[in-house]
XYZ file of C-alpha atoms in Angstrom:
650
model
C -7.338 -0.147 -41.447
C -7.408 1.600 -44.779
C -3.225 3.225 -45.338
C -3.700 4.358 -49.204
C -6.834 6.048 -51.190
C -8.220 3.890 -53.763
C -9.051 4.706 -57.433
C -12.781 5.305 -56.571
C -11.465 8.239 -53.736
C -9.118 9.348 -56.085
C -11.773 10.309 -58.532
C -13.653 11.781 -56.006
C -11.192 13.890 -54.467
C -10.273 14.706 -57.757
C -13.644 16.118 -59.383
C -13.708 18.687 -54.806
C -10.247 19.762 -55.995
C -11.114 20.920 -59.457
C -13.385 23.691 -57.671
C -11.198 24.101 -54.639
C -7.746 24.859 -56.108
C -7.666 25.664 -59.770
C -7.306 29.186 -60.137
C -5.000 29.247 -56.915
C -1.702 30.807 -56.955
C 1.280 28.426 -55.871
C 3.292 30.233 -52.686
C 5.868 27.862 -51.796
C 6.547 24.132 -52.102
C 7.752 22.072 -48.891
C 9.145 18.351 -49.473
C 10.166 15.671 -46.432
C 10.397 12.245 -47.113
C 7.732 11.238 -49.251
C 5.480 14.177 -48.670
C 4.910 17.229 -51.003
C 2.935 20.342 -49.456
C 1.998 22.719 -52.032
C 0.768 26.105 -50.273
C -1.785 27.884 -52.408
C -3.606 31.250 -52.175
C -7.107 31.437 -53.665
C -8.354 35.069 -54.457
C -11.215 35.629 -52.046
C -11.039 32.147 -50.071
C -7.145 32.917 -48.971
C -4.767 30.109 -47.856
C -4.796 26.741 -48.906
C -2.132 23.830 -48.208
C -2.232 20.325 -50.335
C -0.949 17.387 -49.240
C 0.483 14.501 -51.351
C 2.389 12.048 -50.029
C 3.652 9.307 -52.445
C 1.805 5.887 -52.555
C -0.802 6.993 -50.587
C -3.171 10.244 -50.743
C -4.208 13.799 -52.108
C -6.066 16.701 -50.295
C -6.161 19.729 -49.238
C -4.777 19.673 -45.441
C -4.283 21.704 -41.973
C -2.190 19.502 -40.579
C 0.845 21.750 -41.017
C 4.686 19.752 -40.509
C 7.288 22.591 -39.317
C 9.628 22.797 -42.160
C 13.958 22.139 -41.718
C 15.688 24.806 -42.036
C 17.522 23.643 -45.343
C 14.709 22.916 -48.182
C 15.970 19.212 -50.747
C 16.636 19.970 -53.889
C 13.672 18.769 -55.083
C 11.392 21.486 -53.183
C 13.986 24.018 -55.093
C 13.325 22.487 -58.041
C 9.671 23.050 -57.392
C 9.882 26.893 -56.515
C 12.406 27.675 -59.111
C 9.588 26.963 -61.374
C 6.077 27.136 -60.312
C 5.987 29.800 -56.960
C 4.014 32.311 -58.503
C 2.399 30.661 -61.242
C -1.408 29.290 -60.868
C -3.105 25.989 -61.253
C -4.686 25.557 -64.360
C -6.195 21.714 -64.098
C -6.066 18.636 -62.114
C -7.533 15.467 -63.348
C -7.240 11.539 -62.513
C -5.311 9.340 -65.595
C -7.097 6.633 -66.434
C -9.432 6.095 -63.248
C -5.980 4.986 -62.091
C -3.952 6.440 -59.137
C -2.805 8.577 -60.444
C -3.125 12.575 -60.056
C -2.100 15.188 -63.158
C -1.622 18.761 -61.755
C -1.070 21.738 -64.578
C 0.530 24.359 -62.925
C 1.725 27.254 -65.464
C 3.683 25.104 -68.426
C 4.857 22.487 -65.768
C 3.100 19.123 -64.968
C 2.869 17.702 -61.040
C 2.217 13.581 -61.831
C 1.183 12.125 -58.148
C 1.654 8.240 -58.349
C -0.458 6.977 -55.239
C -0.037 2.955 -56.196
C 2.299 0.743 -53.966
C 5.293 3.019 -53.131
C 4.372 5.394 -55.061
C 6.394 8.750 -56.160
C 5.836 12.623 -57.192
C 7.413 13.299 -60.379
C 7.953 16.896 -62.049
C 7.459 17.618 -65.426
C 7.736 19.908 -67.957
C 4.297 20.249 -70.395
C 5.534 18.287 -73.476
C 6.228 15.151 -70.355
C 10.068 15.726 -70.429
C 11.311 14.544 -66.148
C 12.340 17.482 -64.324
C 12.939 16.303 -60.889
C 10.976 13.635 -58.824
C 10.870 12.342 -55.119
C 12.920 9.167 -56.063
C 14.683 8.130 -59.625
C 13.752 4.598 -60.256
C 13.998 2.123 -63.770
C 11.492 -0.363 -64.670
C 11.039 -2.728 -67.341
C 9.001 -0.489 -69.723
C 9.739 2.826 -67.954
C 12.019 5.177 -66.449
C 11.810 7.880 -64.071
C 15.316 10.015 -64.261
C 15.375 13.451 -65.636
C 15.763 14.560 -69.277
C 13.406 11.145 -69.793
C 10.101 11.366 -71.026
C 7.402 10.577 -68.414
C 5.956 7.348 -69.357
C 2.455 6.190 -67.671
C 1.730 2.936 -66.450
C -0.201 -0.026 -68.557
C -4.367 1.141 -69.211
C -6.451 -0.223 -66.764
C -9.837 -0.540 -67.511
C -11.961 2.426 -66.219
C -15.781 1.463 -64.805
C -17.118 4.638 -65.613
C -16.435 4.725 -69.317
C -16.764 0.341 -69.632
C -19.427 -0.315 -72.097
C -21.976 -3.289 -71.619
C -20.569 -5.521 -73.986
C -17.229 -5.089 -72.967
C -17.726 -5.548 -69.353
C -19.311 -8.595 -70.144
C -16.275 -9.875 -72.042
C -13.879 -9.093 -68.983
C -15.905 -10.845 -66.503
C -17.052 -13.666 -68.735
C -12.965 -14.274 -69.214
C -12.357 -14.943 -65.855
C -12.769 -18.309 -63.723
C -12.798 -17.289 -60.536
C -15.619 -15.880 -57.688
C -17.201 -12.754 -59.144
C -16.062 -10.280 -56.363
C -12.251 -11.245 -57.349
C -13.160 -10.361 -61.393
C -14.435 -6.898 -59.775
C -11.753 -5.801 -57.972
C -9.049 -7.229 -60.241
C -10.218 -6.708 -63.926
C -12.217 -2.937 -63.350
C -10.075 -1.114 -61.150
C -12.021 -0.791 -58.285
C -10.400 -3.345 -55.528
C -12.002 -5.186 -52.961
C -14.154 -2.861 -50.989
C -16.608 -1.304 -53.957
C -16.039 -5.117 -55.086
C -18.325 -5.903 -52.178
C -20.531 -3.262 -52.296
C -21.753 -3.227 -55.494
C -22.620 -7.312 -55.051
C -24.096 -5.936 -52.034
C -26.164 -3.852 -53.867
C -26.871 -6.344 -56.186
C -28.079 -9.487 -54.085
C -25.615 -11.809 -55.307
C -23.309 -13.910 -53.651
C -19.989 -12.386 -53.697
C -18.847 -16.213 -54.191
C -20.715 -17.080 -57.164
C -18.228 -18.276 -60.004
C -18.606 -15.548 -63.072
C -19.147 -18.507 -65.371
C -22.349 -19.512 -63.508
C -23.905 -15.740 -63.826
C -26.659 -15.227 -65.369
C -27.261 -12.758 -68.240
C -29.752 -10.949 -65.498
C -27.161 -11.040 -62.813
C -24.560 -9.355 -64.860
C -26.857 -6.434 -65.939
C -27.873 -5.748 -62.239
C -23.824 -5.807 -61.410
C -23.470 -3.359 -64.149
C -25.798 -1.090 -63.375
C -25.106 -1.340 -59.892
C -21.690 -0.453 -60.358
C -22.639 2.427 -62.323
C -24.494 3.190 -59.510
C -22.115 3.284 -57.179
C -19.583 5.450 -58.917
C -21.680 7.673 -59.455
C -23.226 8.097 -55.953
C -24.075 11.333 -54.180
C -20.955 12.571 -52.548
C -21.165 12.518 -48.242
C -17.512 11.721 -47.033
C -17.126 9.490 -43.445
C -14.586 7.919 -41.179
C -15.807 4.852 -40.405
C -15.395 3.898 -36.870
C -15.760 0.412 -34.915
C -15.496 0.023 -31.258
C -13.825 3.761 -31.234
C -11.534 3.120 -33.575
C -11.167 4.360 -37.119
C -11.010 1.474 -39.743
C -11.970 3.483 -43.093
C -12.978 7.142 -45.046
C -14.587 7.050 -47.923
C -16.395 9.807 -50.158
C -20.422 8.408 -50.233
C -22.272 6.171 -47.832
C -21.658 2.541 -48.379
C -23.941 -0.725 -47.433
C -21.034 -2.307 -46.345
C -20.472 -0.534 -43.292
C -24.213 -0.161 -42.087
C -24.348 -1.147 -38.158
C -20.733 1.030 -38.228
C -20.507 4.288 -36.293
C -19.853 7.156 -38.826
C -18.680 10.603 -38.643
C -19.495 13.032 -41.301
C -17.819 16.217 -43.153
C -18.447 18.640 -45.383
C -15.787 17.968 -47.828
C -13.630 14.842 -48.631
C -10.309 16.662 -48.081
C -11.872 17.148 -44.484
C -12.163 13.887 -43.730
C -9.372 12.650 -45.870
C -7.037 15.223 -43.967
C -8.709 13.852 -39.802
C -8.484 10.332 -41.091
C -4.740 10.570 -42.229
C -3.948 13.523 -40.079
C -4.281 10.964 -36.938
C -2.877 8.064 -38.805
C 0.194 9.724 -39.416
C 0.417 11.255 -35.796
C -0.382 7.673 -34.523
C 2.045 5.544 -36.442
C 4.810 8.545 -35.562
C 4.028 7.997 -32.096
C 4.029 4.316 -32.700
C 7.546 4.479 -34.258
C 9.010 6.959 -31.668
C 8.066 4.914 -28.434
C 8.901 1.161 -30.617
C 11.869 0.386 -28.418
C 9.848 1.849 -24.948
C 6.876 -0.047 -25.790
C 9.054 -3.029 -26.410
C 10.725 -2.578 -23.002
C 7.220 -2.167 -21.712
C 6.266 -5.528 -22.465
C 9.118 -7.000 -21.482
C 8.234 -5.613 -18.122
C 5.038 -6.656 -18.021
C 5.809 -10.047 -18.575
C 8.562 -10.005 -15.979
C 5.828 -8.125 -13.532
C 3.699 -11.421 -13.709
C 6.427 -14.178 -13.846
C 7.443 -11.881 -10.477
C 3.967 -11.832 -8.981
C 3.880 -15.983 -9.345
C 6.944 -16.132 -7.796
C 5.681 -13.998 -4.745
C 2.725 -16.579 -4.696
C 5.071 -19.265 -4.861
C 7.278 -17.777 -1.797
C 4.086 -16.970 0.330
C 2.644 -20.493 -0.291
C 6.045 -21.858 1.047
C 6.408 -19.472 4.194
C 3.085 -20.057 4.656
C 3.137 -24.026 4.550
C 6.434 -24.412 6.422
C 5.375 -22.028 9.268
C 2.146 -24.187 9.844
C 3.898 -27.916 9.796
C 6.652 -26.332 12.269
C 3.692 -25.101 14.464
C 1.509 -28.242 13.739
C 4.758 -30.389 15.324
C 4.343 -28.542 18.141
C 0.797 -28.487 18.725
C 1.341 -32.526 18.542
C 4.113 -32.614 20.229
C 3.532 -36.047 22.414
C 2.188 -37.751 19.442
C 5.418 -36.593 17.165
C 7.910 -36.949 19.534
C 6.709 -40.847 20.717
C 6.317 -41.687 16.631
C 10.283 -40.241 16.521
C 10.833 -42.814 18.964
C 9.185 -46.084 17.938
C 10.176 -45.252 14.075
C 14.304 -44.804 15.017
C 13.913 -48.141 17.403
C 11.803 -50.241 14.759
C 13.939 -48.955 11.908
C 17.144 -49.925 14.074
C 16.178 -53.240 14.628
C 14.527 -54.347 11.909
C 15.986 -52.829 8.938
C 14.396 -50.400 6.615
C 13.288 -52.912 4.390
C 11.415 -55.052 7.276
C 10.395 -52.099 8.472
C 8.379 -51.316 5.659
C 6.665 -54.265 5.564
C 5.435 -54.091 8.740
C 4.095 -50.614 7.755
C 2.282 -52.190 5.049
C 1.094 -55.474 7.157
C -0.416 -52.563 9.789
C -1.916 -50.516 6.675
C -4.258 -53.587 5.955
C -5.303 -54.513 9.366
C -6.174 -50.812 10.221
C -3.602 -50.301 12.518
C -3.656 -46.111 12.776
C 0.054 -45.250 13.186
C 0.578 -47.416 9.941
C -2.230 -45.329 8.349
C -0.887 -41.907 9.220
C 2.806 -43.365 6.989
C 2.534 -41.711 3.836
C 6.232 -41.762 2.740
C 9.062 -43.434 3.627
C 12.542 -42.596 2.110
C 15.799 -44.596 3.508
C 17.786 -42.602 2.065
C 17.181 -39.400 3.493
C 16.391 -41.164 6.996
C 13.186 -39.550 7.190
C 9.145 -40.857 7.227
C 5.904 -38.828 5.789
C 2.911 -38.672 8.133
C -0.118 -37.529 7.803
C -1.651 -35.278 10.768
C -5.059 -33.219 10.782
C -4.661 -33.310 6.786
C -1.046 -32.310 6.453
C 1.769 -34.451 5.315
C 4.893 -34.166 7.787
C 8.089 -35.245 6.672
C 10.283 -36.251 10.075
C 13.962 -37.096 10.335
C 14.894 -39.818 12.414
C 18.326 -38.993 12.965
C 16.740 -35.673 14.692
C 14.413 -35.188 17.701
C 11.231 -32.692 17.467
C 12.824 -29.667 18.015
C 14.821 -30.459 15.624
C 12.617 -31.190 12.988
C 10.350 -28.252 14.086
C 13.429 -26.007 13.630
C 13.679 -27.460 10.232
C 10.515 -26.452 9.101
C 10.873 -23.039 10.513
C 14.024 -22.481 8.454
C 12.346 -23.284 5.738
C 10.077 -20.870 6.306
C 12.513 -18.320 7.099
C 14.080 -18.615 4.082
C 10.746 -18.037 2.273
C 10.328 -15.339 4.314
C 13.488 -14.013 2.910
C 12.915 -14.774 -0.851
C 9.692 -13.349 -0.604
C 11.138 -9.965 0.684
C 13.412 -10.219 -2.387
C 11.279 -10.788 -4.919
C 8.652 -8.119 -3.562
C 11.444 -5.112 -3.609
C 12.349 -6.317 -7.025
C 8.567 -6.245 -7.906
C 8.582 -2.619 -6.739
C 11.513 -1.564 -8.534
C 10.392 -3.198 -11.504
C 6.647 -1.421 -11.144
C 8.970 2.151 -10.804
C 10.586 0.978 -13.895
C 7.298 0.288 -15.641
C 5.951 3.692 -14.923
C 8.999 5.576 -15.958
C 9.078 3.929 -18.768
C 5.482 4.619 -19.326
C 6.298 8.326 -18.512
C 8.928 8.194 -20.883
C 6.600 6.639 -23.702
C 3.900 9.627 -22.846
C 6.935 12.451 -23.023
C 7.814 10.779 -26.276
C 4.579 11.271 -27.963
C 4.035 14.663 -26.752
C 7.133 15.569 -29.292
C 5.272 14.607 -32.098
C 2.854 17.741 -32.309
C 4.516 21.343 -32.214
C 3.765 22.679 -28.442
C 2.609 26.627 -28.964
C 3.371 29.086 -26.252
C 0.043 30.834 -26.919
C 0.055 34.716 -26.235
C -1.048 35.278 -22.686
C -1.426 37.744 -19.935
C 2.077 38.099 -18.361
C 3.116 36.991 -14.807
C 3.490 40.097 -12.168
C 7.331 38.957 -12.096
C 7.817 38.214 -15.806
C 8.454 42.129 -16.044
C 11.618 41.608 -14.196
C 14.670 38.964 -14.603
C 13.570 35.961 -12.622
C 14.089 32.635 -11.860
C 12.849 29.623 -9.628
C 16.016 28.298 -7.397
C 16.368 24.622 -7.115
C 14.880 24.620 -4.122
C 11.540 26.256 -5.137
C 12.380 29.933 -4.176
C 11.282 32.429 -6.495
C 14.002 34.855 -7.267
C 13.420 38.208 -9.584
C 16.084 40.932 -10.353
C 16.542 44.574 -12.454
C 17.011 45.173 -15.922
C 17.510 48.329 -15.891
C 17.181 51.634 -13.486
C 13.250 51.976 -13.322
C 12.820 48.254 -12.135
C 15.927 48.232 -9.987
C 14.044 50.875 -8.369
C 10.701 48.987 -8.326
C 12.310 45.690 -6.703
C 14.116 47.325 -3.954
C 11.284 49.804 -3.014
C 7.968 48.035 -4.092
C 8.990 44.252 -3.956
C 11.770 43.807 -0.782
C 10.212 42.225 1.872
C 11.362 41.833 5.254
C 11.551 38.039 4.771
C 13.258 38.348 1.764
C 17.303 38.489 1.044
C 18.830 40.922 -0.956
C 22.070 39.646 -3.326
C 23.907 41.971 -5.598
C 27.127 41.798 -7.408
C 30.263 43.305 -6.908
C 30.554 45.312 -10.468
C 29.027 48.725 -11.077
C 26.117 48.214 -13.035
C 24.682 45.327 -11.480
C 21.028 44.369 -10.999
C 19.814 44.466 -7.809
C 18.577 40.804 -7.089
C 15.859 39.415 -4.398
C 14.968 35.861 -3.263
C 11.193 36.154 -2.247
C 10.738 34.677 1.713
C 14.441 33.985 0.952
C 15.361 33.739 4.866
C 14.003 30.291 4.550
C 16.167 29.317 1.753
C 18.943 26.929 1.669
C 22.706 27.796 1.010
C 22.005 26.417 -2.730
C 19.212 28.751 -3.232
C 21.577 31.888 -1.910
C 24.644 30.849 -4.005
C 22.174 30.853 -7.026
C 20.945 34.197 -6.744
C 24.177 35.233 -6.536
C 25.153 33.487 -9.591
C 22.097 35.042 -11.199
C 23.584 38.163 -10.042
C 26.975 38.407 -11.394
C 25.838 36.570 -14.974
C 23.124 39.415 -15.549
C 25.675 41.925 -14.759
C 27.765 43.985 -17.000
C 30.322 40.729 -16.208
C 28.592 38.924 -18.858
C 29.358 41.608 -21.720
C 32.464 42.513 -21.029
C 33.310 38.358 -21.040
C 34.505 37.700 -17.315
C 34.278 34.212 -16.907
C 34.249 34.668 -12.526
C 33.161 37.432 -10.660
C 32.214 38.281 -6.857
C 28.943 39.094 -4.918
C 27.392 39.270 -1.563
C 23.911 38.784 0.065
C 22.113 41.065 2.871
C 19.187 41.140 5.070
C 16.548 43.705 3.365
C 17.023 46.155 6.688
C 20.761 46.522 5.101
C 19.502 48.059 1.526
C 18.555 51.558 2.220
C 17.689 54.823 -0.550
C 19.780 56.698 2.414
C 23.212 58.030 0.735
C 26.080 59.195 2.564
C 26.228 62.310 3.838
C 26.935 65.303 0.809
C 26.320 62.243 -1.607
C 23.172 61.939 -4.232
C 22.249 58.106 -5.162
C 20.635 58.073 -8.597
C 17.562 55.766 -9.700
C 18.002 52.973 -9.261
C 21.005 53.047 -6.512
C 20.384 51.700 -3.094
C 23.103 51.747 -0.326
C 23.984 48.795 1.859
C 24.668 49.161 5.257
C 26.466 46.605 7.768
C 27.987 42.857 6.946
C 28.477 41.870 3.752
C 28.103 37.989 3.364
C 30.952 37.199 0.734
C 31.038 34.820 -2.332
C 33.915 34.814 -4.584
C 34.939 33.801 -8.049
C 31.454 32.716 -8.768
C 31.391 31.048 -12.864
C 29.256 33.059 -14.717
C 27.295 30.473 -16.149
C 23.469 30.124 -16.461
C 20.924 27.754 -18.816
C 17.759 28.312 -20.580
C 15.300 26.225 -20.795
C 10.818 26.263 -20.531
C 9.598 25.228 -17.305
C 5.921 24.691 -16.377
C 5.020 26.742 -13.474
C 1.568 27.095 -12.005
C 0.412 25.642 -15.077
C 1.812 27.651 -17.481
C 5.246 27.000 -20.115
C 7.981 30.009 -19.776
C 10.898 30.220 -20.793
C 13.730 30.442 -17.526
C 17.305 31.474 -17.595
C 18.853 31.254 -14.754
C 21.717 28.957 -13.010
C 22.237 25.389 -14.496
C 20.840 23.594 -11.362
C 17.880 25.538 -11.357
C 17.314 24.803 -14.805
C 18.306 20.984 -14.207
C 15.885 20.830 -11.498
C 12.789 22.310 -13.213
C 13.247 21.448 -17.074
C 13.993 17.986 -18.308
C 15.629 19.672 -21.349
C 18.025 22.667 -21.191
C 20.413 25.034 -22.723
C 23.710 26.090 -20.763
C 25.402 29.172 -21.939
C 28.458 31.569 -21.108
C 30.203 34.805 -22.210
C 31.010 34.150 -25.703
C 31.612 35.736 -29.288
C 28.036 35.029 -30.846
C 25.984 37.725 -31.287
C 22.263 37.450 -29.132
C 20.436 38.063 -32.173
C 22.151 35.002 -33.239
C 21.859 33.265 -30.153
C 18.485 33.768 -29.732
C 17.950 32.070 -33.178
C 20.281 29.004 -32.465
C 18.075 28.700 -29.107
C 14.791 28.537 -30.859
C 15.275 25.947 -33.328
C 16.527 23.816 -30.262
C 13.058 24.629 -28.804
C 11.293 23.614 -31.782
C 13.035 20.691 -32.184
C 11.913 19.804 -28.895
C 8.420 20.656 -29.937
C 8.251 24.092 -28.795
C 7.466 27.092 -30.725
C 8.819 30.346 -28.632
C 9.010 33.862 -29.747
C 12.080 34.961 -30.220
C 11.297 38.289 -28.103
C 10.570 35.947 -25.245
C 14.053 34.140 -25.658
C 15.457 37.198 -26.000
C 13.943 39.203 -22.717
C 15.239 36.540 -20.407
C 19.184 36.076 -21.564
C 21.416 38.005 -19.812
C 23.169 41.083 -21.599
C 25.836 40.905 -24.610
C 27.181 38.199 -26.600
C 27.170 34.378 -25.639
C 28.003 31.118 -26.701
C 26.075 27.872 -26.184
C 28.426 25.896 -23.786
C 26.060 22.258 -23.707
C 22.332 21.270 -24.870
C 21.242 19.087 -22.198
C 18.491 16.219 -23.803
């Protein structure tokens, strides 16, 4: 699979870009690792972002990185001097790889050969800055240095007849090798232009004839100089090359087609990039993976193995009891003969009975003095018997054998089953993994009925929702209290009234949550309590009836009756994005809850940082985690005042 552009797409990319970015104003410069992103605004065509990353391609892309927070020193370097300022020319040096971009009175030199590098300079060639600072024998790439290019390699565009004659007549070697090596063009367009050609690519170049070489010259011209239609290449669904015109080479391959180079350049690379991330992320997962799945199959032989035995041993200990006159009278005349005769008589006489066809000698298969014990054979099975034991006891033998099987065999399936639950965590680990790799976007979407209030789901499933302020205090109490519901509330003026929906069926964990979620969205959190007290009621209990002579404003309910009491509850709650009915929100609400429904979370208390500032820390810990949140979503769900991040939960 193709990993760096070659000189022939480099020219082609080259001549798209000319049209596509020159006369493009430079907006801002992003560097990571060994990529440069240079976003560009066109007049009329708006927004474009180019890609180079060092050693391996240019083109315009969409696959957009988020950026850190902290630009290098080299992206500085970049917008110190050329934000604002437009491109003026980009050309290919050489037919070499290597990219020239004029931007104002500053030079961008992209080196795409082996590992490559992105050097700044200034328009007289004088370093600047580059991705790496590197010396070599007749070159050096450090600032204040003058920018020196690599050795002239032959270009095939501009080689003249006589001259390409005189490289490949110097060589001594197969003609496709003399391509590749002494024009430029490596191994592929090697092979495609002796494609084109009808020659072997094998031949040696001394045994060309004049002929041959003019069709391999004009073929090559040909070639690079071939109607532009850019492709991924694909074989058996996988991608193996792109390339800017239709090549011979890869007839009988399935091809997808774009409009521009940069297009295809950008899918092609785009997925490699994703795809080798993912492959570097999940390394030591996939690596346990196999390691399982080799220990899955040396398990699954073993299980063989141990039903084979229990299998076997449970049919000889039946088979000796299915003959059981036979066994037990061979028991009998084996201990007697053995006793009087010897073992070593005794064996003769076996053998003197094998060869007159005596059938009690035939059925001897084995005999072993030194375990005491003779191998018969009976209806096909061999039967080892003790002598020194009668039939029940050799039966019992058998069937302890068995048992055992039986034993190693429930073993060694459990472990298989634990080691299958092992496989497919790790395999759901593996799957989370890769789902980091692209940004996740909470899209802008019709709100849930409950989003308009605080809210949480309880660790035991239970949806819970409470006031922000006096209108929807109102509105839970009067439009959402239900008879099956419970009502919690805090014992601090200013609290929000709080309801667990069908909460009668809820669990003590469930109540004590709400009641957390009560006294941590309470004026408690802002005035930096760390404890505080609240109580739960049936819904019968909340009642817009004030005492007599008294006036309850909006928002105000009375309770009436038992108070169910829960004191010096933490205020302490997490944040975190939850799927629920198949959506991502963002939750705040008590730590278990959050433990329960997010595999990632955020637990915060009463602190000193400001909830602008908060809400900021909390969304680069999203993004990092490959969410991209509004901060007016973070911000509608934390409770009110200033907070501090207690513990990020990975």
């Amino acid at each position: 699979m193709k990993e760096e552009m070659s000189s022939v797409d480099i020219r082609y990319i080259v001549e798209e870009l000319k049209s596509e970015i020159i006369g493009a104003r430079v907006d801002k410069v992003y560097h990571e690792g060994d990529e440069v992103r240079i976003k560009l605004h066109k007049t009329g065509e708006g927004r474009k972002d180019l890609i180079i990353e060092a050693g391996k391609r240019i083109h315009l892309t969409s696959y957009i990185k988020e950026s850190s927070s902290q630009p290098s020193s080299f992206a500085m370097l970049l917008r110190k001097h050329i934000s604002g300022n437009f491109v003026e020319d980009i050309e290919q040096h050489d037919f070499d790889r290597i990219v020239k971009i004029k931007i104002g009175k500053f030079k961008i030199i992209a080196e795409l050969f082996k590992k490559g590098n992105v050097v700044f300079v200034t328009e007289d060639n004088i370093i600047l800055g580059a991705i790496r600072y590197e010396e070599f024998k007749d070159r050096v790439i450090k600032p204040k240095h003058e920018y020196k290019y690599p050795p002239a390699r032959e270009n095939p565009l501009e080689v003249s007849w006589d001259r390409f004659v005189e490289l490949i007549m110097g060589e001594d070697t197969e003609i496709v090798r003399a391509l590749a090596r002494r024009l430029n063009m490596g191994g592929l367009y090697a092979e495609e232009i002796l494609l084109r050609a009808g020659i072997d690519k094998r031949k040696n170049t001394r045994e060309l004839t004049k002929e041959e070489l003019r069709t391999i010259y004009d073929k090559m011209k040909e070639v690079f100089t071939a109607p532009k239609k850019p492709n991924i290449v694909y074989k058996d669904g996988k991608m193996v090359d792109v390339v800017p015109i239709d090549l011979k080479w890869y007839e009988g391959y399935e091809k997808v087609y774009f409009e521009t180079f940069s297009q295809a350049l950008d899918e092609y690379f785009g997925k490699l990039t994703i795809e080798k991330a993912k492959a570097e992320k999940t390394k030591k997962l996939e690596e346990k993976r196999k390691q399982l799945l080799a220990t899955l199959k040396r398990q699954e032989e073993m299980i063989k193995g141990f039903e084979k035995e229990l299998k076997k041993n449970q049919e000889i200990g039946n088979l000796i009891y299915a003959n059981y006159t036979l066994i037990d009278g061979l028991l009998r005349e084996f201990s007697k003969a053995v006793k009087n005769l010897g073992w070593d008589e005794f064996k003769k006489r076996i053998e003197e009975g094998k060869k007159k066809g005596n059938k009690i000698a035939l059925m001897v298969k084995g005999i072993e003095p030194e375990s005491n014990s003779i191998t018969v054979e009976i209806e096909g099975k061999r039967v080892k018997l003790y002598l020194d034991k009668d039939l029940n006891e050799n039966a019992e033998i058998y069937y302890e054998k068995a048992k055992k099987a039986k034993h190693k065999l429930e073993g060694a399936r459990k472990a298989y089953e634990d080691l299958k639950r092992k496989l497919e965590s790790i395999e759901r680990e593996i799957e989370e993994e890769e789902k980091k790799i692209q940004v996740k976007k909470i899209e802008k979407r019709k709100k849930k009925w409950f989003e308009k209030f605080r809210w949480f789901i309880s660790s035991e499933g239970f949806l819970v929702i409470g006031g922000k302020d006096a209108t929807t205090n109102e509105i839970v109490v009067r439009k959402y209290l239900e008879e099956n519901d419970l009502y919690c509330h805090a014992d601090i003026w200013g609290a929000p009234h709080v309801v667990i929906k069908d909460g009668q069926k809820a669990g003590e964990k469930t109540i004590f949550e709400a009641c957390q979620f009560a006294v941590s969205m309470s004026r408690a959190w802002s005035e930096g309590l760390y404890s505080a007290d609240a109580y739960w009621v049936y819904p019968n209990q909340v009642k817009k009836q004030a005492p007599s002579g008294e006036f309850l404003p909006k928002g105000a309910f009375m309770v009436y009756g038992k108070r169910n009491w829960m004191y010096g509850i933490p205020l302490k709650l997490a944040v975190g994005i939850i799927n629920y009915e198949g959506e991502d929100l963002v939750m705040c609400g008590p730590v278990d809850a959050l433990k329960t429904h997010a595999k990632r979370y955020i637990v915060i208390r009463p602190g000193d940082t400001k909830k602008s500032e908060l809400v900021k820390k909390i969304k680069k810990i999203f993004e990092k985690w490959g969410y991209k949140v509004p901060e007016e979503d973070i911000m509608s769900v934390l409770p009110p005042g200033e907070g501090d991040i207690a513990e990020v939960v990975e």
